[in-house]
Tab-separated table of C-alpha atoms and ligand atoms in Angstrom:
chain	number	residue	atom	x	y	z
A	1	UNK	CA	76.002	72.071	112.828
A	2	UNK	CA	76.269	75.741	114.397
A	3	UNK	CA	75.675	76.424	117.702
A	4	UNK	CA	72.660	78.650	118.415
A	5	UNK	CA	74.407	82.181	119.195
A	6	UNK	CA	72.704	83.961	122.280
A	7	UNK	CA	75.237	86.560	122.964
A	8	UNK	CA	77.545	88.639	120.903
A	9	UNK	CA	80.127	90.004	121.932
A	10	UNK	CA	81.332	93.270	119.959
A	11	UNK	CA	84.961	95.078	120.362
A	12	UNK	CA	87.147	97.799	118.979
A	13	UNK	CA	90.563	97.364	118.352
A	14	UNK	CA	93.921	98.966	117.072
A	15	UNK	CA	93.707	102.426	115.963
A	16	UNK	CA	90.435	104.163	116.575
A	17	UNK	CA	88.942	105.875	113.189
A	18	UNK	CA	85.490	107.943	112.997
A	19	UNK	CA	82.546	105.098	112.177
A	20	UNK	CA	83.515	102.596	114.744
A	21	UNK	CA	81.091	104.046	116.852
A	22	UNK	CA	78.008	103.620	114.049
A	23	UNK	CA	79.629	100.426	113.462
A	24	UNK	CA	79.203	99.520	117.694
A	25	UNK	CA	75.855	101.160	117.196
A	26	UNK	CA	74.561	98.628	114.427
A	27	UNK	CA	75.521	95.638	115.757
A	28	UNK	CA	74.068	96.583	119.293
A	29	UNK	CA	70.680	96.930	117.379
A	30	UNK	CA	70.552	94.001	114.681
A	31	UNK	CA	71.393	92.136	118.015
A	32	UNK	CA	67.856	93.964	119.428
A	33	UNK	CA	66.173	93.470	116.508
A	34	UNK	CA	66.910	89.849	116.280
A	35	UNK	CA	66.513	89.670	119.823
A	36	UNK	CA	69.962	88.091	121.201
A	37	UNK	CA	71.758	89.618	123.851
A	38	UNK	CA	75.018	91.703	123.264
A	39	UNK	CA	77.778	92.451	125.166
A	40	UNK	CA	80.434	95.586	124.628
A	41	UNK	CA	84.163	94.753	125.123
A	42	UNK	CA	85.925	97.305	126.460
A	43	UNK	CA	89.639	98.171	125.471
A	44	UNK	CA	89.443	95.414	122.549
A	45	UNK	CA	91.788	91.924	123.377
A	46	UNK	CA	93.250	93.658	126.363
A	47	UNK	CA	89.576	93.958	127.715
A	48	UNK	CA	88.484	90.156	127.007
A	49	UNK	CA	91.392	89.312	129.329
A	50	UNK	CA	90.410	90.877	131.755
A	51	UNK	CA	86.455	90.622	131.087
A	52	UNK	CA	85.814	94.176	130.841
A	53	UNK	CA	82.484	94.047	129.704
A	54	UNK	CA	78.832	95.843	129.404
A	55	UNK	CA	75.607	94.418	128.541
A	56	UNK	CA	74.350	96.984	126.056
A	57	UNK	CA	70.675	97.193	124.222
A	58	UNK	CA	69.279	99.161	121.440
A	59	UNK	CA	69.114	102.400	123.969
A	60	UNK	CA	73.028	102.253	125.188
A	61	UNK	CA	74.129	103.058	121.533
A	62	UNK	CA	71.558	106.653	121.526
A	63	UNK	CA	73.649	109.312	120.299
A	64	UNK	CA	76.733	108.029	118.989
A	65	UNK	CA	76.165	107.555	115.349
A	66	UNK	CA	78.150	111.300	114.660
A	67	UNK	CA	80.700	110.597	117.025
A	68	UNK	CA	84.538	110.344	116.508
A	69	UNK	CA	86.543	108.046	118.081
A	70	UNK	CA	85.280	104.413	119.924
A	71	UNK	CA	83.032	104.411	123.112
A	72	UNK	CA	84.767	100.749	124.135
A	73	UNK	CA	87.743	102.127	123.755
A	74	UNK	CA	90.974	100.676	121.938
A	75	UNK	CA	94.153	99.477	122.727
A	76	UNK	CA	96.531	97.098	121.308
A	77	UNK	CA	97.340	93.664	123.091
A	78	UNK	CA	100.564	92.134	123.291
A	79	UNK	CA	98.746	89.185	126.380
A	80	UNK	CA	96.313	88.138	123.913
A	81	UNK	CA	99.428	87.247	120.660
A	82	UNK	CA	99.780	84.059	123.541
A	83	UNK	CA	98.087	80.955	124.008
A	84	UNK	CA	98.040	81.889	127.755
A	85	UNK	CA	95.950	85.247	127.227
A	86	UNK	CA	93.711	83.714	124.925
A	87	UNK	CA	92.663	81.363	127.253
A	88	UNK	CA	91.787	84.075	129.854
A	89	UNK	CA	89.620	85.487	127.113
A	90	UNK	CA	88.396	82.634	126.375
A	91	UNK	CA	87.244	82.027	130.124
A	92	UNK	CA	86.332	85.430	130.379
A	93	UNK	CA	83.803	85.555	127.760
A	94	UNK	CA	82.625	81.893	128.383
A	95	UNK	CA	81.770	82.999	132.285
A	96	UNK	CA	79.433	86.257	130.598
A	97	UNK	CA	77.885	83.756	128.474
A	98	UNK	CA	79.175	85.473	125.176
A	99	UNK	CA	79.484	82.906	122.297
A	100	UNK	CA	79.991	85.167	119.478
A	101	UNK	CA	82.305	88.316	118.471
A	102	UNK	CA	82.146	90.626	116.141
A	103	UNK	CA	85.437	92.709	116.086
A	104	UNK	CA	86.141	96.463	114.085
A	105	UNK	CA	89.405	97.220	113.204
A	106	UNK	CA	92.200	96.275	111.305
A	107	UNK	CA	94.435	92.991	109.843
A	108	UNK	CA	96.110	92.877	113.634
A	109	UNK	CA	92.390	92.453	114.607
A	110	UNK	CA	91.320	89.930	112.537
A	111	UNK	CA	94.524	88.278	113.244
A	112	UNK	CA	94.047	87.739	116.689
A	113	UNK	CA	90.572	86.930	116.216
A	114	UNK	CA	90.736	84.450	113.402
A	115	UNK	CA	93.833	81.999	115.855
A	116	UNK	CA	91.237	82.835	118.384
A	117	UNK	CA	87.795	81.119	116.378
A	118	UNK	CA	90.452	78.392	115.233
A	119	UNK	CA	91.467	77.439	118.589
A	120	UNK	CA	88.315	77.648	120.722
A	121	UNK	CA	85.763	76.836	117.677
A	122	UNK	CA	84.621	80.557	118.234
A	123	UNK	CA	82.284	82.243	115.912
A	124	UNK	CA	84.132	85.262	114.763
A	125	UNK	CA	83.166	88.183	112.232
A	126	UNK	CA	85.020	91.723	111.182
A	127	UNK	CA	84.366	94.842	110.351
A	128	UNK	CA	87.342	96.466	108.775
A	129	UNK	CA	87.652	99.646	110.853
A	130	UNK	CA	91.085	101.928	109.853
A	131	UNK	CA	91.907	105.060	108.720
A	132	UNK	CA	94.698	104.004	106.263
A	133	UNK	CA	92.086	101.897	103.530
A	134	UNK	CA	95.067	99.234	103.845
A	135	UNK	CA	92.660	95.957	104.162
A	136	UNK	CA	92.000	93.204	101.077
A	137	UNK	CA	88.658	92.872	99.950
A	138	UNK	CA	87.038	96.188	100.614
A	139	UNK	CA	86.935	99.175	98.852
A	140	UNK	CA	86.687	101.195	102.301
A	141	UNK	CA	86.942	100.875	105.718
A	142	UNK	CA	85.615	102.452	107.884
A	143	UNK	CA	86.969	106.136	108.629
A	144	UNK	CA	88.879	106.398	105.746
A	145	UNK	CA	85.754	108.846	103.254
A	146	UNK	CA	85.876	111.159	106.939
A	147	UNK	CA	89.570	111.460	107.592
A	148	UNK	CA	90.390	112.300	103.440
A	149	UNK	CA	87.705	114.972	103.879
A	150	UNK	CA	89.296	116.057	107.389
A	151	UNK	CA	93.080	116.429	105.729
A	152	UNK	CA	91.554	117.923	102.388
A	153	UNK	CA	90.313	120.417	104.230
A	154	UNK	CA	93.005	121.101	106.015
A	155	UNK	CA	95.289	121.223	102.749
A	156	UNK	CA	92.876	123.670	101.500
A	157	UNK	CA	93.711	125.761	104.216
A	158	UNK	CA	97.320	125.477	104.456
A	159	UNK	CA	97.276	126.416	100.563
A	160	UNK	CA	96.051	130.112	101.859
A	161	UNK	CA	99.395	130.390	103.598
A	162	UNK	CA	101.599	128.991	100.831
A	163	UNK	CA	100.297	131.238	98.236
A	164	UNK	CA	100.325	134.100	100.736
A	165	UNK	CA	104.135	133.518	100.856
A	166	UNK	CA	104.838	131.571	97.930
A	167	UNK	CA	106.139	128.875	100.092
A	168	UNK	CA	106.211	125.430	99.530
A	169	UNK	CA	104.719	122.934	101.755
A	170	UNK	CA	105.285	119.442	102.196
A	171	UNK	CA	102.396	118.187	104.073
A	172	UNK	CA	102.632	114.391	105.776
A	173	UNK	CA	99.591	112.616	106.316
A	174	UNK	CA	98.991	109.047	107.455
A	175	UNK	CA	99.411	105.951	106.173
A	176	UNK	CA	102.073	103.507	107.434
A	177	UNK	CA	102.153	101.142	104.399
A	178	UNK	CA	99.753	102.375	101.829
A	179	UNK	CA	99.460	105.623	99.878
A	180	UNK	CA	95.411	105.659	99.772
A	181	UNK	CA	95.302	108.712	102.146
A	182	UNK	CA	97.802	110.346	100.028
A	183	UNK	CA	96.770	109.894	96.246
A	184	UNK	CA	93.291	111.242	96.983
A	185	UNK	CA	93.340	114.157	99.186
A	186	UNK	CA	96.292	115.217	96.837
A	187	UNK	CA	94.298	115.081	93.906
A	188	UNK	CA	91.465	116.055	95.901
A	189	UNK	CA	93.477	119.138	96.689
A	190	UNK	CA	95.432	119.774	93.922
A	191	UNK	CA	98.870	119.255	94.823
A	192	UNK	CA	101.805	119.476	92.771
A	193	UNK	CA	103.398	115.861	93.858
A	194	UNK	CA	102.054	112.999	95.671
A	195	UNK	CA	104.744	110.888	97.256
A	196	UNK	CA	103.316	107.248	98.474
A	197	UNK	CA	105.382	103.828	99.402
A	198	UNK	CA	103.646	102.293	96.310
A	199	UNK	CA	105.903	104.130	93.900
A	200	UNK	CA	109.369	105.562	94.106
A	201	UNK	CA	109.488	109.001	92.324
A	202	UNK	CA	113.285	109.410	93.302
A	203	UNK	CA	114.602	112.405	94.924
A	204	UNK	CA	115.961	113.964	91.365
A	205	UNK	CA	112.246	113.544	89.620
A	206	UNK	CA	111.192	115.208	92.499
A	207	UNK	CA	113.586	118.273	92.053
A	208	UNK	CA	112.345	118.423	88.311
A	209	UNK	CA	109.071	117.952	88.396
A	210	UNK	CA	109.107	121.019	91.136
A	211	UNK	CA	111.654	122.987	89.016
A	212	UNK	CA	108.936	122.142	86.358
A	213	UNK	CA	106.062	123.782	87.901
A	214	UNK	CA	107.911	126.990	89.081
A	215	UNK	CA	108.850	127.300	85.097
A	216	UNK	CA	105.396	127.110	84.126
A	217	UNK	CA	104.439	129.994	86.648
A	218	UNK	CA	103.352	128.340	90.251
A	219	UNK	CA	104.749	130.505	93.264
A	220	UNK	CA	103.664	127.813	95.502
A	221	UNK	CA	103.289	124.830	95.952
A	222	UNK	CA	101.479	121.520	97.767
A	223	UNK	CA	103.451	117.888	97.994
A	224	UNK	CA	101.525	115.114	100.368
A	225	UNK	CA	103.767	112.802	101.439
A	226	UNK	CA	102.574	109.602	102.559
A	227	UNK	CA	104.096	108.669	106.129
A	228	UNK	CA	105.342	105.432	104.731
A	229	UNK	CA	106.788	107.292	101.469
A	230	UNK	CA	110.342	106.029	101.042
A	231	UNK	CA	112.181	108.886	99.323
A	232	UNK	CA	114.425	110.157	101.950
A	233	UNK	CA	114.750	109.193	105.877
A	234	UNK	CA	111.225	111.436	106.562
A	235	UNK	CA	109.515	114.814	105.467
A	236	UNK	CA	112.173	116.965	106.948
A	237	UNK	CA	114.716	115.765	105.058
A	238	UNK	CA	112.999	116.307	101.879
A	239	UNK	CA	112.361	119.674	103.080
A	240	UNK	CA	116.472	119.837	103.937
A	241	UNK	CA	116.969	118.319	100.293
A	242	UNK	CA	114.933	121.066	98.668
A	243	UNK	CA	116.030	123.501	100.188
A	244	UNK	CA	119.700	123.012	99.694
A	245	UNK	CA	118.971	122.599	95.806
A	246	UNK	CA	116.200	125.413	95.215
A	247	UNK	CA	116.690	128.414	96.891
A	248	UNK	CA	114.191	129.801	94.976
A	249	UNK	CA	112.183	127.794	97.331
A	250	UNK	CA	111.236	128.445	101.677
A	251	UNK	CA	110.461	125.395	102.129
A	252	UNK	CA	107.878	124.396	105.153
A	253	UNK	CA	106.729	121.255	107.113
A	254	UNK	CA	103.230	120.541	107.789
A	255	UNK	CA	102.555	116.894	109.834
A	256	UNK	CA	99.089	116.367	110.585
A	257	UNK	CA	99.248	113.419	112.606
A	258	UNK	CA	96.591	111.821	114.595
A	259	UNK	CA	93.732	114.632	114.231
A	260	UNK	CA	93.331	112.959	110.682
A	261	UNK	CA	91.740	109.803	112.832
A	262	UNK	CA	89.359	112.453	114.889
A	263	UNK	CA	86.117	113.834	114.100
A	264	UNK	CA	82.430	112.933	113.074
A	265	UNK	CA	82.144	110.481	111.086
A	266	UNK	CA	81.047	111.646	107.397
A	267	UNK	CA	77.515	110.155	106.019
A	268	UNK	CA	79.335	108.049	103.830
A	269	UNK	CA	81.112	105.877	107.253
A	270	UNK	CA	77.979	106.120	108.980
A	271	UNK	CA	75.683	104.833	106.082
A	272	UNK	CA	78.525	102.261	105.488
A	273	UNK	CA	78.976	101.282	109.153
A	274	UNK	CA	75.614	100.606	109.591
A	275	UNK	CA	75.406	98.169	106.488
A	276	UNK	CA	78.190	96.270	107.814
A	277	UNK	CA	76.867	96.216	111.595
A	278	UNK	CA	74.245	94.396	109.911
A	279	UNK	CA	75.469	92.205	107.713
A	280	UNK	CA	78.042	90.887	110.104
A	281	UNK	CA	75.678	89.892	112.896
A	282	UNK	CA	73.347	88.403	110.227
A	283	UNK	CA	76.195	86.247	109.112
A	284	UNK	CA	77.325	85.161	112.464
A	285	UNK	CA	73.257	84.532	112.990
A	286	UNK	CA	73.419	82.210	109.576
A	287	UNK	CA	76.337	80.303	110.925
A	288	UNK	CA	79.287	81.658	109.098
A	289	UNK	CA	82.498	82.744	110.996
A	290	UNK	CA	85.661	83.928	110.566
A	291	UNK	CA	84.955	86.375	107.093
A	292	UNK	CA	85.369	90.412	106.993
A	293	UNK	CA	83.112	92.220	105.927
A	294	UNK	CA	83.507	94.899	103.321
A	295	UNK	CA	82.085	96.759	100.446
A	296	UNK	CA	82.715	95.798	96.880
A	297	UNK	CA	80.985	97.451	93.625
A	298	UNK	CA	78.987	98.872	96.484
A	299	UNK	CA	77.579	95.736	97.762
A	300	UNK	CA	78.419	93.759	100.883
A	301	UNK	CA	80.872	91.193	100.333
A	302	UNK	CA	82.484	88.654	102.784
A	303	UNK	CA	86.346	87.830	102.470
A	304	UNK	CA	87.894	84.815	104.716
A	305	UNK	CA	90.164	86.539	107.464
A	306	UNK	CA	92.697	84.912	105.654
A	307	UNK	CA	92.804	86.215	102.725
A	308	UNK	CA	91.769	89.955	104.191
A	309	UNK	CA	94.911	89.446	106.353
A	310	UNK	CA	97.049	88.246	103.680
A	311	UNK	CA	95.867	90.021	100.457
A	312	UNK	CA	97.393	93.519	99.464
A	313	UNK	CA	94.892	96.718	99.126
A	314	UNK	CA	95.961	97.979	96.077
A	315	UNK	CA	96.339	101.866	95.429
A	316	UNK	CA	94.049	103.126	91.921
A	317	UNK	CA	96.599	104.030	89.973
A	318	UNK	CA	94.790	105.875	87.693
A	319	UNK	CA	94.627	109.017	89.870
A	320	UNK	CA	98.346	108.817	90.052
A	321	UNK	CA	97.858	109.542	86.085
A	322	UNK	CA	94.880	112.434	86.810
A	323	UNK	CA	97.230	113.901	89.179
A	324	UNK	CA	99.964	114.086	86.340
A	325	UNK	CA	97.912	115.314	83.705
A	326	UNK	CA	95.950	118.347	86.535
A	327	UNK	CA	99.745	119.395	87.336
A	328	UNK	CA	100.681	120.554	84.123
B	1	F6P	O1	95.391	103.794	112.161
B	1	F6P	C1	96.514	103.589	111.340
B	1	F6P	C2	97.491	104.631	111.627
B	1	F6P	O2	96.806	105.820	111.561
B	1	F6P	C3	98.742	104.738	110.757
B	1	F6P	O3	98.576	105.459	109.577
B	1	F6P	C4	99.720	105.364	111.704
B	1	F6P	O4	101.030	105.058	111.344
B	1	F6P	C5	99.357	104.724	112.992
B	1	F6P	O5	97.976	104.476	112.939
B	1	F6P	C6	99.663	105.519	114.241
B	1	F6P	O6	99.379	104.722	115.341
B	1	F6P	P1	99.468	105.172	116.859
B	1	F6P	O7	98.178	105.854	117.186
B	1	F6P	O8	99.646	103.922	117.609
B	1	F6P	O9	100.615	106.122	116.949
């Protein structure tokens, strides 16, 4: 039998991408509408240690739906990866009388919270909450629609300078392990080459395919490189490699970095955020714990934290194929 759930507790945790906020916002209110108290976390694990918390209602979420970043914060915790720390939170959230959690972020997030529902017999849901799409059993997460639109425009912009010069760029974008980022916003923004970890071009396919596209007229050009690309040591080598083998070529280096995990959210987070806000305090409401939950052929879907932890995203490899075919 489940235990009747009075108080949720909700957190943010690893890196911060634009819809945690709607996300915070939807479970504060399903918890109003279904009238059980909720708590915010502050600062994620690190803030259950220490029980940095805030009793929130439907009116201490007004006005965040559009905005970027978390309002509880995020942080990473190394305390909470021991038994010892998890027992603090445990204490912590047992003396503010918090029996359930709902947590947004990534697999490091539902890692800790999963050996955390296991060892205390905690009811525990997710909401996968990253920038880099690199979670099992959803199609997005949450941030991912606003930051490809953030670094597409950006592209687009940085393509008035490289044809201006006939330069060409090689523009890094997130994505530690997974090429999502990458594959769309360079279709998206019609570059020449998309480098991601998933596949290995090579540095000489790279040379040709370039050599390829100055033959057929370009004067510039666009590559997106995936941060976790493999070809080469990073970006500026590639640029070094290039250079020393085209000098038809100036070569520049564009890294966008963290602004790609800033910004309002686009509709498409916020609408999905909202679903999931739902959904996940529902669940926890119905007696289920320790599932993700995502969006599959655009419906809500629940995955066990273990397989959501374990399971690869996998890139659609059929834009690698449109990206071929809109390069000739
Ligand atoms: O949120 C995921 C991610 O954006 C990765 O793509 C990137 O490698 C990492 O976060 C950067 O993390 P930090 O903010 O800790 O430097």
């Amino acid at each position: 039998m489940s235990k009747t759930i009075k108080k949720i507790g909700v957190m943010t945790s690893g890196g911060d991408s634009p819809g945690m906020n709607a996300a915070v916002r939807s479970v504060v209110r399903t918890c109003a509408y279904h009238r059980i108290a909720c708590a915010g976390i502050y600062r994620g694990f690190e803030g259950m240690i220490e029980g940095d918390f805030i009793d929130m209602d439907a009116r201490s979420v007004k006005d965040i739906i559009n905005k970027g970043g978390t309002i509880l914060k995020s942080a990473r915790s190394k305390e909470f990866r021991t038994p010892e720390g998890r027992k603090k939170a445990y204490d912590k959230l047992t003396e503010a009388g918090i029996d359930a959690l709902v947590t947004i972020g990534g697999d490091g997030t539902f890692t800790g919270a999963m050996i955390f529902g296991q060892e205390y017999d905690f009811p525990v849901m997710g909401i996968p909450g990253t920038i880099d799409n690199d979670i099992f059993g959803t199609t997005h997460t949450l941030g991912y629609d606003t930051a490809l639109n953030t670094v597409v425009e950006v592209i687009d912009k940085i393509r008035d300078t490289a044809s201006s010069h006939n330069r060409l760029f090689f523009i890094e974008v997130m994505g530690r392990d997974v090429g999502h980022i990458a594959l769309n916003v360079g279709v998206g923004a019609g570059a020449e080459e998309i480098l991601i970890p998933e596949e290995d071009l090579g540095l000489d396919r790279l040379l040709e395919s370039l050599r390829r596209s100055k033959r057929s007229g370009k004067s510039s050009s666009i590559v997106v490189v995936a941060e976790g690309d493999k070809i080469g040591k990073n970006v500026f080598e590639l640029k070094d490699y290039v250079e020393a083998n085209m000098t038809e070529y100036e070569v520049r280096v564009s890294v966008l970095g963290h602004m790609q995990r800033g910004g309002s959210p686009s509709c498409f987070d916020r609408v999905l955020a909202s679903r999931m806000g739902v959904r996940a305090v529902e669940e926890l409401l119905n007696g289920k714990t320790a599932y993700m939950v995502g969006l599959l052929n655009d419906k809500m879907a629940l995955t066990p934290f273990e397989q959501a932890v374990k399971g690869k995203s996998k890139i659609n490899m059929e834009l690698l194929r449109v990206s071929e075919i809109m390069t000739t």
